[in-house]
Amino acid sequence: MWFLEILGKKRDGESLSEAEIRYFVDGYTTGRIPDYQASAFLMAVYLNGLSPDETTWLTEAMLYSGSVVDLSRIPGIKVDKHSTGGVGDKTSLIVAPICAALKVPVPMISGRGLGHTGGTLDKLEAIPGFNVNLDLDRYCELISRTGLCLIGQTAEIAPADKKLYALRDVTGTVANRSLIAASIMSKKMAEGIDGLVLDVKTGRGAFMVQQSDAEELAELMIAIGHRMNKRVSALITDMNQPLGTHVGNALEVIEAVMILKGNRQALRMDLVELCKTLAAHMVRLGDRADSLDHALELVHRSIDNGSAFEKLKEIVREQGGDEKSLDDFSRLPVAAKSHLVVALKSGVIHSLDALDIGLGSVILGAGRQTLDSIIDPAVGIVLKRKIGDRVEAGETLMEIWYNDDSRLVEALPCFERAVSIQATIVPAPGVIIKTLGDT
Ligand code: URA
């Protein structure tokens, strides 16, 4: 086959065959198709879309670009959770240890930050020494012994996604339903799971801004999962404002630990509610509870009795991280300087734009602007107020933690324009909009 012909077909809005899609995935993964042609192809897909069949073929080609882990020898129903990408979304760091503490094995292969959104791997690497690059033998061994392993894609697991994910991040081709579905489902189907809980975000800071698009994405991923005989649930959740209060890698580790320690003051209910609900769905899919209410009760118990936090410490230790940093945050990377953004007038916060805050955090160094950008794990934002809160003029809205003055200057307009204060009252928005799939 001639790749330019395939590229031209997609550019002109035509459908591709399974063989043509496989040709692209194999060619790019093995290096036969260069980045510039793959970028053009991704943009053609972004603009013209893929049909459900094309999306399934893309997912399968990406899945079989590497090996599929067999965890059938490990007892229990293995369940993972994956989010479509958000700002301040540290739920994986919280729900994975909760479920493992409740004896639901969690094989978790995560991604890095994408566009303006954060990534679990970058957050984990903010913990000094934490190694996300374990081989598959160690991955299986840890799941079998501790019930949990948190790694990035290896050369063996969906290598096509690893390369395409990085390329999409820097070519403006992330926010496409088919590309997101294939990316998520290829690596999730490869990791050896029996069940999957999806957190599909919608709103200003999500890749699917419209709720209807988020629902279609969820349905697409549920169908792909069912086709591969997996149990799949999906929550459609709000991403108009950042989740919780902390945005930035080390800062999000801190907030995750506060939740696992049951430290209720300073915590925002959106994050707590979402984590508990996601974990409860995982416990349900893992057949460890008779109902969602029962699962929620178990989730609460795992936080109250400290077993979820102990599980996080255990996995941090096992993966080479400094477990003491989870009790002593001064051992985590800390930014040298901080700047306060204050309210310019009194009133009620109507919006706290997650996209602007995510973009600002990338400019500070919490995410990547090019393929070889280096993450600064210390920088980020701590929100002091959220939508629905009343504020007085001059009151602090957010703390910006930074290391580089020029980056702060560039990022500040993002933070300032993110906030809208009006005279009228608005309620704090609910975080969980809808539940789809298996329950
Ligand atoms: N998460 C992924 O793993 N892939 C995407 O494309 C978006 C979010």
CSV table of C-alpha atoms and ligand atoms in Angstrom, one decimal:
chain,number,residue,atom,x,y,z
A,1,MET,CA,0.0,0.0,0.0
A,2,TRP,CA,1.0,3.6,-0.5
A,3,PHE,CA,0.4,5.7,2.6
A,4,LEU,CA,-0.2,8.9,0.7
A,5,GLU,CA,-3.2,7.3,-0.9
A,6,ILE,CA,-4.6,6.3,2.5
A,7,LEU,CA,-3.9,9.8,3.8
A,8,GLY,CA,-5.6,11.4,0.8
A,9,LYS,CA,-8.7,9.2,1.3
A,10,LYS,CA,-9.2,10.3,4.9
A,11,ARG,CA,-8.4,14.0,4.0
A,12,ASP,CA,-11.2,13.8,1.4
A,13,GLY,CA,-13.7,12.3,4.0
A,14,GLU,CA,-13.7,8.7,2.6
A,15,SER,CA,-14.0,5.6,4.7
A,16,LEU,CA,-10.9,3.4,5.3
A,17,SER,CA,-10.8,-0.4,5.3
A,18,GLU,CA,-9.6,-2.4,8.2
A,19,ALA,CA,-6.4,-3.2,6.3
A,20,GLU,CA,-5.7,0.5,5.6
A,21,ILE,CA,-6.1,1.4,9.2
A,22,ARG,CA,-3.8,-1.5,10.3
A,23,TYR,CA,-1.3,-0.3,7.7
A,24,PHE,CA,-1.2,3.1,9.3
A,25,VAL,CA,-0.9,1.8,12.8
A,26,ASP,CA,1.8,-0.8,12.0
A,27,GLY,CA,3.7,1.7,9.8
A,28,TYR,CA,3.8,4.4,12.4
A,29,THR,CA,4.6,2.1,15.3
A,30,THR,CA,7.6,0.6,13.4
A,31,GLY,CA,8.8,4.0,12.2
A,32,ARG,CA,8.1,3.3,8.5
A,33,ILE,CA,5.6,6.2,8.5
A,34,PRO,CA,7.3,9.4,9.7
A,35,ASP,CA,5.9,11.9,12.3
A,36,TYR,CA,5.0,14.5,9.6
A,37,GLN,CA,2.8,12.0,7.7
A,38,ALA,CA,1.2,10.6,10.8
A,39,SER,CA,0.5,14.2,12.0
A,40,ALA,CA,-1.3,14.9,8.7
A,41,PHE,CA,-3.2,11.7,9.0
A,42,LEU,CA,-4.3,12.4,12.6
A,43,MET,CA,-5.5,15.9,11.5
A,44,ALA,CA,-7.5,14.4,8.6
A,45,VAL,CA,-9.1,12.0,11.2
A,46,TYR,CA,-9.7,14.8,13.6
A,47,LEU,CA,-11.5,16.9,10.9
A,48,ASN,CA,-13.4,14.2,9.1
A,49,GLY,CA,-13.9,11.6,11.9
A,50,LEU,CA,-14.0,7.8,11.9
A,51,SER,CA,-17.1,5.6,11.7
A,52,PRO,CA,-17.8,3.2,14.6
A,53,ASP,CA,-16.3,0.4,12.5
A,54,GLU,CA,-13.1,2.4,11.7
A,55,THR,CA,-12.8,3.2,15.4
A,56,THR,CA,-13.1,-0.4,16.4
A,57,TRP,CA,-10.4,-1.4,13.8
A,58,LEU,CA,-8.2,1.4,15.0
A,59,THR,CA,-8.6,0.2,18.6
A,60,GLU,CA,-7.8,-3.4,17.7
A,61,ALA,CA,-4.8,-2.4,15.5
A,62,MET,CA,-3.4,-0.3,18.4
A,63,LEU,CA,-4.2,-3.1,21.0
A,64,TYR,CA,-2.4,-5.7,18.9
A,65,SER,CA,0.5,-3.4,18.2
A,66,GLY,CA,1.9,-5.0,21.4
A,67,SER,CA,1.1,-7.8,23.8
A,68,VAL,CA,-2.1,-8.4,25.8
A,69,VAL,CA,-1.4,-9.3,29.4
A,70,ASP,CA,-3.0,-12.4,30.8
A,71,LEU,CA,-3.8,-12.0,34.5
A,72,SER,CA,-6.2,-14.9,34.6
A,73,ARG,CA,-4.0,-16.7,37.1
A,74,ILE,CA,-4.5,-13.9,39.7
A,75,PRO,CA,-7.7,-14.6,41.6
A,76,GLY,CA,-10.5,-12.0,41.6
A,77,ILE,CA,-12.1,-9.7,39.0
A,78,LYS,CA,-9.5,-7.2,37.9
A,79,VAL,CA,-10.9,-3.7,37.4
A,80,ASP,CA,-9.4,-0.4,36.3
A,81,LYS,CA,-10.6,3.1,36.0
A,82,HIS,CA,-9.7,5.6,33.3
A,83,SER,CA,-10.6,9.2,32.7
A,84,THR,CA,-10.9,11.0,29.4
A,85,GLY,CA,-8.7,13.8,30.8
A,86,GLY,CA,-9.3,16.8,33.0
A,87,VAL,CA,-7.8,19.5,35.1
A,88,GLY,CA,-7.0,18.7,38.7
A,89,ASP,CA,-8.1,15.1,38.2
A,90,LYS,CA,-6.1,13.1,40.7
A,91,THR,CA,-8.8,10.4,41.1
A,92,SER,CA,-6.6,7.5,40.0
A,93,LEU,CA,-4.2,8.1,43.0
A,94,ILE,CA,-7.2,7.8,45.3
A,95,VAL,CA,-9.5,5.1,43.8
A,96,ALA,CA,-6.8,2.6,42.9
A,97,PRO,CA,-5.6,2.1,46.5
A,98,ILE,CA,-9.1,2.2,47.8
A,99,CYS,CA,-10.1,-0.7,45.5
A,100,ALA,CA,-6.9,-2.7,46.1
A,101,ALA,CA,-7.5,-2.3,49.9
A,102,LEU,CA,-11.0,-3.8,49.3
A,103,LYS,CA,-9.4,-6.8,47.5
A,104,VAL,CA,-10.4,-5.7,44.0
A,105,PRO,CA,-7.1,-6.1,42.0
A,106,VAL,CA,-6.3,-3.0,40.0
A,107,PRO,CA,-4.0,-3.3,37.0
A,108,MET,CA,-3.5,0.4,36.1
A,109,ILE,CA,-1.6,1.5,33.0
A,110,SER,CA,-1.9,5.3,32.7
A,111,GLY,CA,-0.9,8.1,30.5
A,112,ARG,CA,1.0,11.4,30.8
A,113,GLY,CA,-0.5,14.9,30.6
A,114,LEU,CA,-2.3,15.5,27.3
A,115,GLY,CA,-2.9,19.1,26.0
A,116,HIS,CA,-4.1,21.2,28.9
A,117,THR,CA,-5.0,18.1,31.1
A,118,GLY,CA,-2.9,16.4,33.6
A,119,GLY,CA,-1.7,12.8,33.5
A,120,THR,CA,-1.4,10.2,36.3
A,121,LEU,CA,2.1,9.2,35.4
A,122,ASP,CA,3.4,12.8,35.7
A,123,LYS,CA,1.7,13.0,39.1
A,124,LEU,CA,3.2,9.7,40.3
A,125,GLU,CA,6.6,10.8,39.2
A,126,ALA,CA,6.3,13.9,41.5
A,127,ILE,CA,6.8,11.4,44.3
A,128,PRO,CA,10.6,11.2,44.6
A,129,GLY,CA,11.9,7.9,43.3
A,130,PHE,CA,8.5,6.5,42.1
A,131,ASN,CA,9.2,4.3,39.1
A,132,VAL,CA,6.4,4.0,36.5
A,133,ASN,CA,8.6,2.1,34.1
A,134,LEU,CA,8.3,-1.5,35.4
A,135,ASP,CA,8.4,-4.5,33.1
A,136,LEU,CA,5.4,-6.7,32.7
A,137,ASP,CA,6.8,-9.5,34.9
A,138,ARG,CA,7.1,-7.1,37.8
A,139,TYR,CA,3.6,-5.6,37.0
A,140,CYS,CA,2.0,-9.0,37.2
A,141,GLU,CA,4.0,-9.9,40.4
A,142,LEU,CA,2.9,-6.6,42.1
A,143,ILE,CA,-0.8,-7.1,41.2
A,144,SER,CA,-0.7,-10.6,42.5
A,145,ARG,CA,1.0,-9.7,45.8
A,146,THR,CA,-0.3,-6.2,46.6
A,147,GLY,CA,-3.4,-6.0,44.4
A,148,LEU,CA,-2.2,-2.9,42.6
A,149,CYS,CA,0.4,-1.7,40.1
A,150,LEU,CA,0.6,1.8,38.6
A,151,ILE,CA,2.7,2.0,35.4
A,152,GLY,CA,3.0,3.7,32.1
A,153,GLN,CA,2.9,2.0,28.7
A,154,THR,CA,5.8,-0.3,28.3
A,155,ALA,CA,7.3,-1.1,24.8
A,156,GLU,CA,5.0,-4.1,25.0
A,157,ILE,CA,1.7,-2.5,25.9
A,158,ALA,CA,-0.1,-0.8,23.1
A,159,PRO,CA,3.1,0.8,21.8
A,160,ALA,CA,1.1,2.4,19.0
A,161,ASP,CA,-0.9,4.4,21.6
A,162,LYS,CA,2.3,5.5,23.3
A,163,LYS,CA,3.6,7.0,20.1
A,164,LEU,CA,0.3,8.4,18.8
A,165,TYR,CA,-0.6,9.9,22.2
A,166,ALA,CA,2.6,11.9,22.4
A,167,LEU,CA,2.2,13.1,18.8
A,168,ARG,CA,-1.5,14.0,19.3
A,169,ASP,CA,-0.5,16.0,22.3
A,170,VAL,CA,1.6,18.4,20.2
A,171,THR,CA,-0.4,18.5,17.0
A,172,GLY,CA,-3.7,19.7,18.2
A,173,THR,CA,-5.4,16.4,17.5
A,174,VAL,CA,-6.4,15.2,21.0
A,175,ALA,CA,-10.1,16.2,21.2
A,176,ASN,CA,-11.6,13.6,18.7
A,177,ARG,CA,-14.0,11.0,19.9
A,178,SER,CA,-12.6,8.1,17.9
A,179,LEU,CA,-8.9,8.9,18.7
A,180,ILE,CA,-9.7,9.2,22.4
A,181,ALA,CA,-11.8,6.0,22.4
A,182,ALA,CA,-9.1,4.0,20.5
A,183,SER,CA,-6.3,5.4,22.7
A,184,ILE,CA,-8.0,4.6,26.0
A,185,MET,CA,-9.5,1.2,25.1
A,186,SER,CA,-6.4,-0.1,23.3
A,187,LYS,CA,-4.3,0.3,26.4
A,188,LYS,CA,-7.0,-0.7,28.8
A,189,MET,CA,-7.8,-3.9,26.9
A,190,ALA,CA,-4.1,-4.8,26.9
A,191,GLU,CA,-3.6,-4.5,30.6
A,192,GLY,CA,-5.4,-7.7,31.6
A,193,ILE,CA,-8.6,-6.3,33.1
A,194,ASP,CA,-12.1,-7.9,33.4
A,195,GLY,CA,-13.9,-4.6,34.1
A,196,LEU,CA,-13.4,-0.9,33.5
A,197,VAL,CA,-15.0,2.2,35.0
A,198,LEU,CA,-14.7,5.2,32.7
A,199,ASP,CA,-14.8,8.8,33.8
A,200,VAL,CA,-15.9,10.7,30.8
A,201,LYS,CA,-15.6,14.4,31.3
A,202,THR,CA,-17.6,17.2,29.7
A,203,GLY,CA,-17.4,21.0,29.9
A,204,ARG,CA,-14.9,23.7,29.2
A,205,GLY,CA,-11.9,21.8,30.4
A,206,ALA,CA,-12.8,18.5,28.8
A,207,PHE,CA,-11.9,17.3,25.4
A,208,MET,CA,-15.7,16.7,24.9
A,209,VAL,CA,-17.1,20.1,25.7
A,210,GLN,CA,-20.7,19.2,24.9
A,211,GLN,CA,-22.5,16.6,27.1
A,212,SER,CA,-23.9,14.9,24.0
A,213,ASP,CA,-20.4,14.3,22.6
A,214,ALA,CA,-19.2,13.0,26.0
A,215,GLU,CA,-22.2,10.5,26.0
A,216,GLU,CA,-21.4,9.4,22.5
A,217,LEU,CA,-17.8,8.8,23.5
A,218,ALA,CA,-18.9,6.8,26.6
A,219,GLU,CA,-21.2,4.7,24.5
A,220,LEU,CA,-18.5,4.1,21.9
A,221,MET,CA,-16.1,2.9,24.6
A,222,ILE,CA,-18.7,0.8,26.3
A,223,ALA,CA,-19.5,-0.9,23.0
A,224,ILE,CA,-15.8,-1.6,22.3
A,225,GLY,CA,-15.4,-3.0,25.8
A,226,HIS,CA,-18.5,-5.2,25.5
A,227,ARG,CA,-17.3,-6.5,22.1
A,228,MET,CA,-14.2,-7.7,24.0
A,229,ASN,CA,-16.3,-9.3,26.8
A,230,LYS,CA,-15.4,-6.7,29.5
A,231,ARG,CA,-17.7,-5.2,32.1
A,232,VAL,CA,-17.8,-1.4,31.5
A,233,SER,CA,-19.5,1.4,33.4
A,234,ALA,CA,-19.2,5.1,32.5
A,235,LEU,CA,-19.8,8.2,34.6
A,236,ILE,CA,-20.4,11.5,32.7
A,237,THR,CA,-18.8,14.1,34.9
A,238,ASP,CA,-18.5,17.9,35.0
A,239,MET,CA,-15.2,19.5,33.9
A,240,ASN,CA,-16.2,23.1,33.7
A,241,GLN,CA,-14.1,24.0,36.7
A,242,PRO,CA,-11.0,22.0,37.9
A,243,LEU,CA,-11.7,19.0,40.1
A,244,GLY,CA,-10.9,19.6,43.8
A,245,THR,CA,-8.6,22.4,44.7
A,246,HIS,CA,-5.1,21.5,43.6
A,247,VAL,CA,-3.7,21.5,40.0
A,248,GLY,CA,-0.1,20.5,39.3
A,249,ASN,CA,1.7,17.3,39.9
A,250,ALA,CA,3.1,17.4,43.4
A,251,LEU,CA,0.2,19.5,44.6
A,252,GLU,CA,-2.3,16.9,43.4
A,253,VAL,CA,-0.4,14.2,45.2
A,254,ILE,CA,-0.9,16.2,48.4
A,255,GLU,CA,-4.6,16.6,47.8
A,256,ALA,CA,-5.0,12.9,47.0
A,257,VAL,CA,-3.2,12.0,50.3
A,258,MET,CA,-5.5,14.4,52.2
A,259,ILE,CA,-8.5,12.5,50.9
A,260,LEU,CA,-7.1,9.1,51.7
A,261,LYS,CA,-6.3,10.3,55.2
A,262,GLY,CA,-10.0,11.4,55.5
A,263,ASN,CA,-8.8,15.0,56.2
A,264,ARG,CA,-12.1,16.6,55.7
A,265,GLN,CA,-11.2,20.3,56.3
A,266,ALA,CA,-9.9,22.0,53.2
A,267,LEU,CA,-11.5,19.3,51.0
A,268,ARG,CA,-13.9,20.0,48.3
A,269,MET,CA,-16.9,17.7,48.0
A,270,ASP,CA,-16.7,17.4,44.2
A,271,LEU,CA,-13.5,15.4,44.3
A,272,VAL,CA,-14.5,13.4,47.3
A,273,GLU,CA,-17.9,12.5,45.8
A,274,LEU,CA,-16.4,11.6,42.5
A,275,CYS,CA,-13.7,9.4,44.0
A,276,LYS,CA,-16.1,7.5,46.2
A,277,THR,CA,-18.5,6.9,43.4
A,278,LEU,CA,-15.9,5.8,40.9
A,279,ALA,CA,-14.4,3.5,43.6
A,280,ALA,CA,-17.8,2.1,44.4
A,281,HIS,CA,-18.5,1.3,40.8
A,282,MET,CA,-15.2,-0.5,40.6
A,283,VAL,CA,-16.0,-2.5,43.7
A,284,ARG,CA,-19.4,-3.4,42.2
A,285,LEU,CA,-17.8,-4.5,38.9
A,286,GLY,CA,-15.3,-6.5,41.0
A,287,ASP,CA,-18.1,-8.3,42.7
A,288,ARG,CA,-17.1,-7.3,46.2
A,289,ALA,CA,-20.4,-5.7,47.1
A,290,ASP,CA,-24.1,-6.6,46.5
A,291,SER,CA,-25.2,-3.1,45.6
A,292,LEU,CA,-23.7,0.3,44.9
A,293,ASP,CA,-24.8,1.5,48.4
A,294,HIS,CA,-23.0,-1.5,49.9
A,295,ALA,CA,-19.9,-0.7,47.8
A,296,LEU,CA,-20.0,3.0,49.0
A,297,GLU,CA,-20.1,1.8,52.6
A,298,LEU,CA,-17.0,-0.3,52.0
A,299,VAL,CA,-15.3,2.6,50.3
A,300,HIS,CA,-16.0,4.8,53.3
A,301,ARG,CA,-14.7,2.2,55.6
A,302,SER,CA,-11.4,1.8,53.7
A,303,ILE,CA,-10.7,5.5,54.2
A,304,ASP,CA,-11.9,5.6,57.8
A,305,ASN,CA,-9.8,2.6,58.9
A,306,GLY,CA,-6.7,3.8,57.1
A,307,SER,CA,-6.4,0.7,54.9
A,308,ALA,CA,-6.7,2.7,51.6
A,309,PHE,CA,-3.9,5.1,52.7
A,310,GLU,CA,-1.7,2.2,53.8
A,311,LYS,CA,-2.2,0.6,50.4
A,312,LEU,CA,-1.0,3.8,48.7
A,313,LYS,CA,2.1,3.8,50.9
A,314,GLU,CA,2.7,0.2,50.2
A,315,ILE,CA,2.6,0.7,46.4
A,316,VAL,CA,4.7,3.8,46.6
A,317,ARG,CA,7.3,1.8,48.6
A,318,GLU,CA,7.1,-1.2,46.2
A,319,GLN,CA,7.6,1.1,43.1
A,320,GLY,CA,10.7,2.7,44.6
A,321,GLY,CA,9.0,6.0,45.8
A,322,ASP,CA,9.7,7.9,49.0
A,323,GLU,CA,6.7,6.7,51.1
A,324,LYS,CA,7.7,9.2,53.9
A,325,SER,CA,6.8,12.0,51.5
A,326,LEU,CA,3.2,11.1,51.9
A,327,ASP,CA,3.3,12.0,55.6
A,328,ASP,CA,5.8,14.8,55.2
A,329,PHE,CA,4.9,16.9,52.2
A,330,SER,CA,8.2,18.9,52.5
A,331,ARG,CA,9.9,15.9,50.9
A,332,LEU,CA,7.8,16.4,47.7
A,333,PRO,CA,9.0,19.0,45.1
A,334,VAL,CA,8.1,22.5,46.3
A,335,ALA,CA,8.0,25.6,44.1
A,336,ALA,CA,10.3,28.4,45.1
A,337,LYS,CA,7.8,31.2,44.8
A,338,SER,CA,4.1,31.9,45.0
A,339,HIS,CA,1.7,34.6,43.7
A,340,LEU,CA,-1.8,35.3,44.8
A,341,VAL,CA,-4.7,36.0,42.4
A,342,VAL,CA,-7.3,38.1,44.2
A,343,ALA,CA,-11.0,39.0,43.6
A,344,LEU,CA,-11.3,42.3,41.8
A,345,LYS,CA,-14.9,42.8,43.1
A,346,SER,CA,-17.3,41.3,45.6
A,347,GLY,CA,-19.9,38.8,44.4
A,348,VAL,CA,-20.4,35.1,43.6
A,349,ILE,CA,-18.0,33.0,41.5
A,350,HIS,CA,-19.9,32.0,38.3
A,351,SER,CA,-17.1,30.4,36.4
A,352,LEU,CA,-13.6,29.1,37.1
A,353,ASP,CA,-12.7,28.0,33.6
A,354,ALA,CA,-10.9,24.7,33.7
A,355,LEU,CA,-9.4,25.1,30.2
A,356,ASP,CA,-7.8,28.5,31.1
A,357,ILE,CA,-6.5,27.1,34.4
A,358,GLY,CA,-5.2,24.0,32.6
A,359,LEU,CA,-3.5,26.1,30.0
A,360,GLY,CA,-2.0,28.3,32.7
A,361,SER,CA,-0.6,25.3,34.5
A,362,VAL,CA,1.0,24.0,31.3
A,363,ILE,CA,2.7,27.4,30.8
A,364,LEU,CA,4.0,27.2,34.4
A,365,GLY,CA,5.6,23.9,33.5
A,366,ALA,CA,3.1,21.3,34.9
A,367,GLY,CA,2.5,20.0,31.4
A,368,ARG,CA,4.2,19.7,28.0
A,369,GLN,CA,4.1,22.3,25.2
A,370,THR,CA,6.4,20.2,22.9
A,371,LEU,CA,7.4,16.6,22.6
A,372,ASP,CA,10.6,17.1,24.6
A,373,SER,CA,9.3,19.6,27.2
A,374,ILE,CA,10.5,18.8,30.8
A,375,ILE,CA,7.8,18.8,33.5
A,376,ASP,CA,8.3,20.8,36.6
A,377,PRO,CA,6.6,18.7,39.3
A,378,ALA,CA,6.4,21.5,41.8
A,379,VAL,CA,4.5,24.1,40.0
A,380,GLY,CA,0.7,24.6,40.0
A,381,ILE,CA,-2.3,26.2,41.5
A,382,VAL,CA,-4.3,25.9,44.7
A,383,LEU,CA,-7.8,27.2,44.3
A,384,LYS,CA,-9.2,28.9,47.4
A,385,ARG,CA,-12.7,29.4,46.0
A,386,LYS,CA,-14.9,27.6,43.5
A,387,ILE,CA,-18.1,28.1,41.6
A,388,GLY,CA,-21.0,29.1,43.9
A,389,ASP,CA,-18.7,30.6,46.6
A,390,ARG,CA,-19.2,34.2,47.7
A,391,VAL,CA,-16.1,36.4,47.7
A,392,GLU,CA,-15.2,39.9,48.8
A,393,ALA,CA,-13.0,42.2,46.8
A,394,GLY,CA,-9.3,41.6,47.6
A,395,GLU,CA,-9.9,38.1,48.9
A,396,THR,CA,-7.5,35.4,47.6
A,397,LEU,CA,-9.0,33.3,44.8
A,398,MET,CA,-6.0,31.1,44.0
A,399,GLU,CA,-2.3,30.7,44.9
A,400,ILE,CA,0.0,30.2,42.0
A,401,TRP,CA,3.2,28.2,42.8
A,402,TYR,CA,6.0,28.8,40.3
A,403,ASN,CA,9.7,28.7,39.7
A,404,ASP,CA,10.2,30.9,36.7
A,405,ASP,CA,9.2,34.5,36.6
A,406,SER,CA,8.8,34.7,32.9
A,407,ARG,CA,6.4,31.7,32.9
A,408,LEU,CA,4.3,33.3,35.6
A,409,VAL,CA,4.0,36.5,33.5
A,410,GLU,CA,2.9,34.5,30.5
A,411,ALA,CA,0.5,32.3,32.5
A,412,LEU,CA,-1.2,35.0,34.7
A,413,PRO,CA,-3.7,36.2,32.0
A,414,CYS,CA,-5.0,32.6,31.8
A,415,PHE,CA,-5.7,32.6,35.6
A,416,GLU,CA,-7.2,36.1,35.6
A,417,ARG,CA,-9.6,35.5,32.8
A,418,ALA,CA,-10.6,32.1,34.2
A,419,VAL,CA,-12.6,33.8,36.9
A,420,SER,CA,-16.0,35.4,36.5
A,421,ILE,CA,-17.6,37.1,39.5
A,422,GLN,CA,-21.3,38.2,39.3
A,423,ALA,CA,-23.8,39.7,41.8
A,424,THR,CA,-26.3,36.8,41.5
A,425,ILE,CA,-26.2,33.6,43.5
A,426,VAL,CA,-25.4,30.3,41.6
A,427,PRO,CA,-25.4,26.9,43.2
A,428,ALA,CA,-22.2,24.8,43.3
A,429,PRO,CA,-22.5,22.5,40.3
A,430,GLY,CA,-22.9,18.7,40.8
A,431,VAL,CA,-20.0,16.7,39.6
A,432,ILE,CA,-21.7,13.5,38.5
A,433,ILE,CA,-24.1,14.1,35.6
A,434,LYS,CA,-25.1,10.7,34.4
A,435,THR,CA,-24.2,7.0,34.7
A,436,LEU,CA,-24.1,4.6,31.7
A,437,GLY,CA,-23.2,1.0,31.1
A,438,ASP,CA,-23.0,-1.9,33.6
A,439,THR,CA,-23.8,-1.3,37.2
B,1,URA,N1,-6.7,9.5,27.9
B,1,URA,C1,-6.1,8.7,27.0
B,1,URA,O1,-5.5,7.7,27.5
B,1,URA,N2,-6.1,8.9,25.7
B,1,URA,C2,-6.8,10.0,25.2
B,1,URA,O2,-6.7,10.2,24.0
B,1,URA,C3,-7.4,10.9,26.1
B,1,URA,C4,-7.4,10.6,27.4
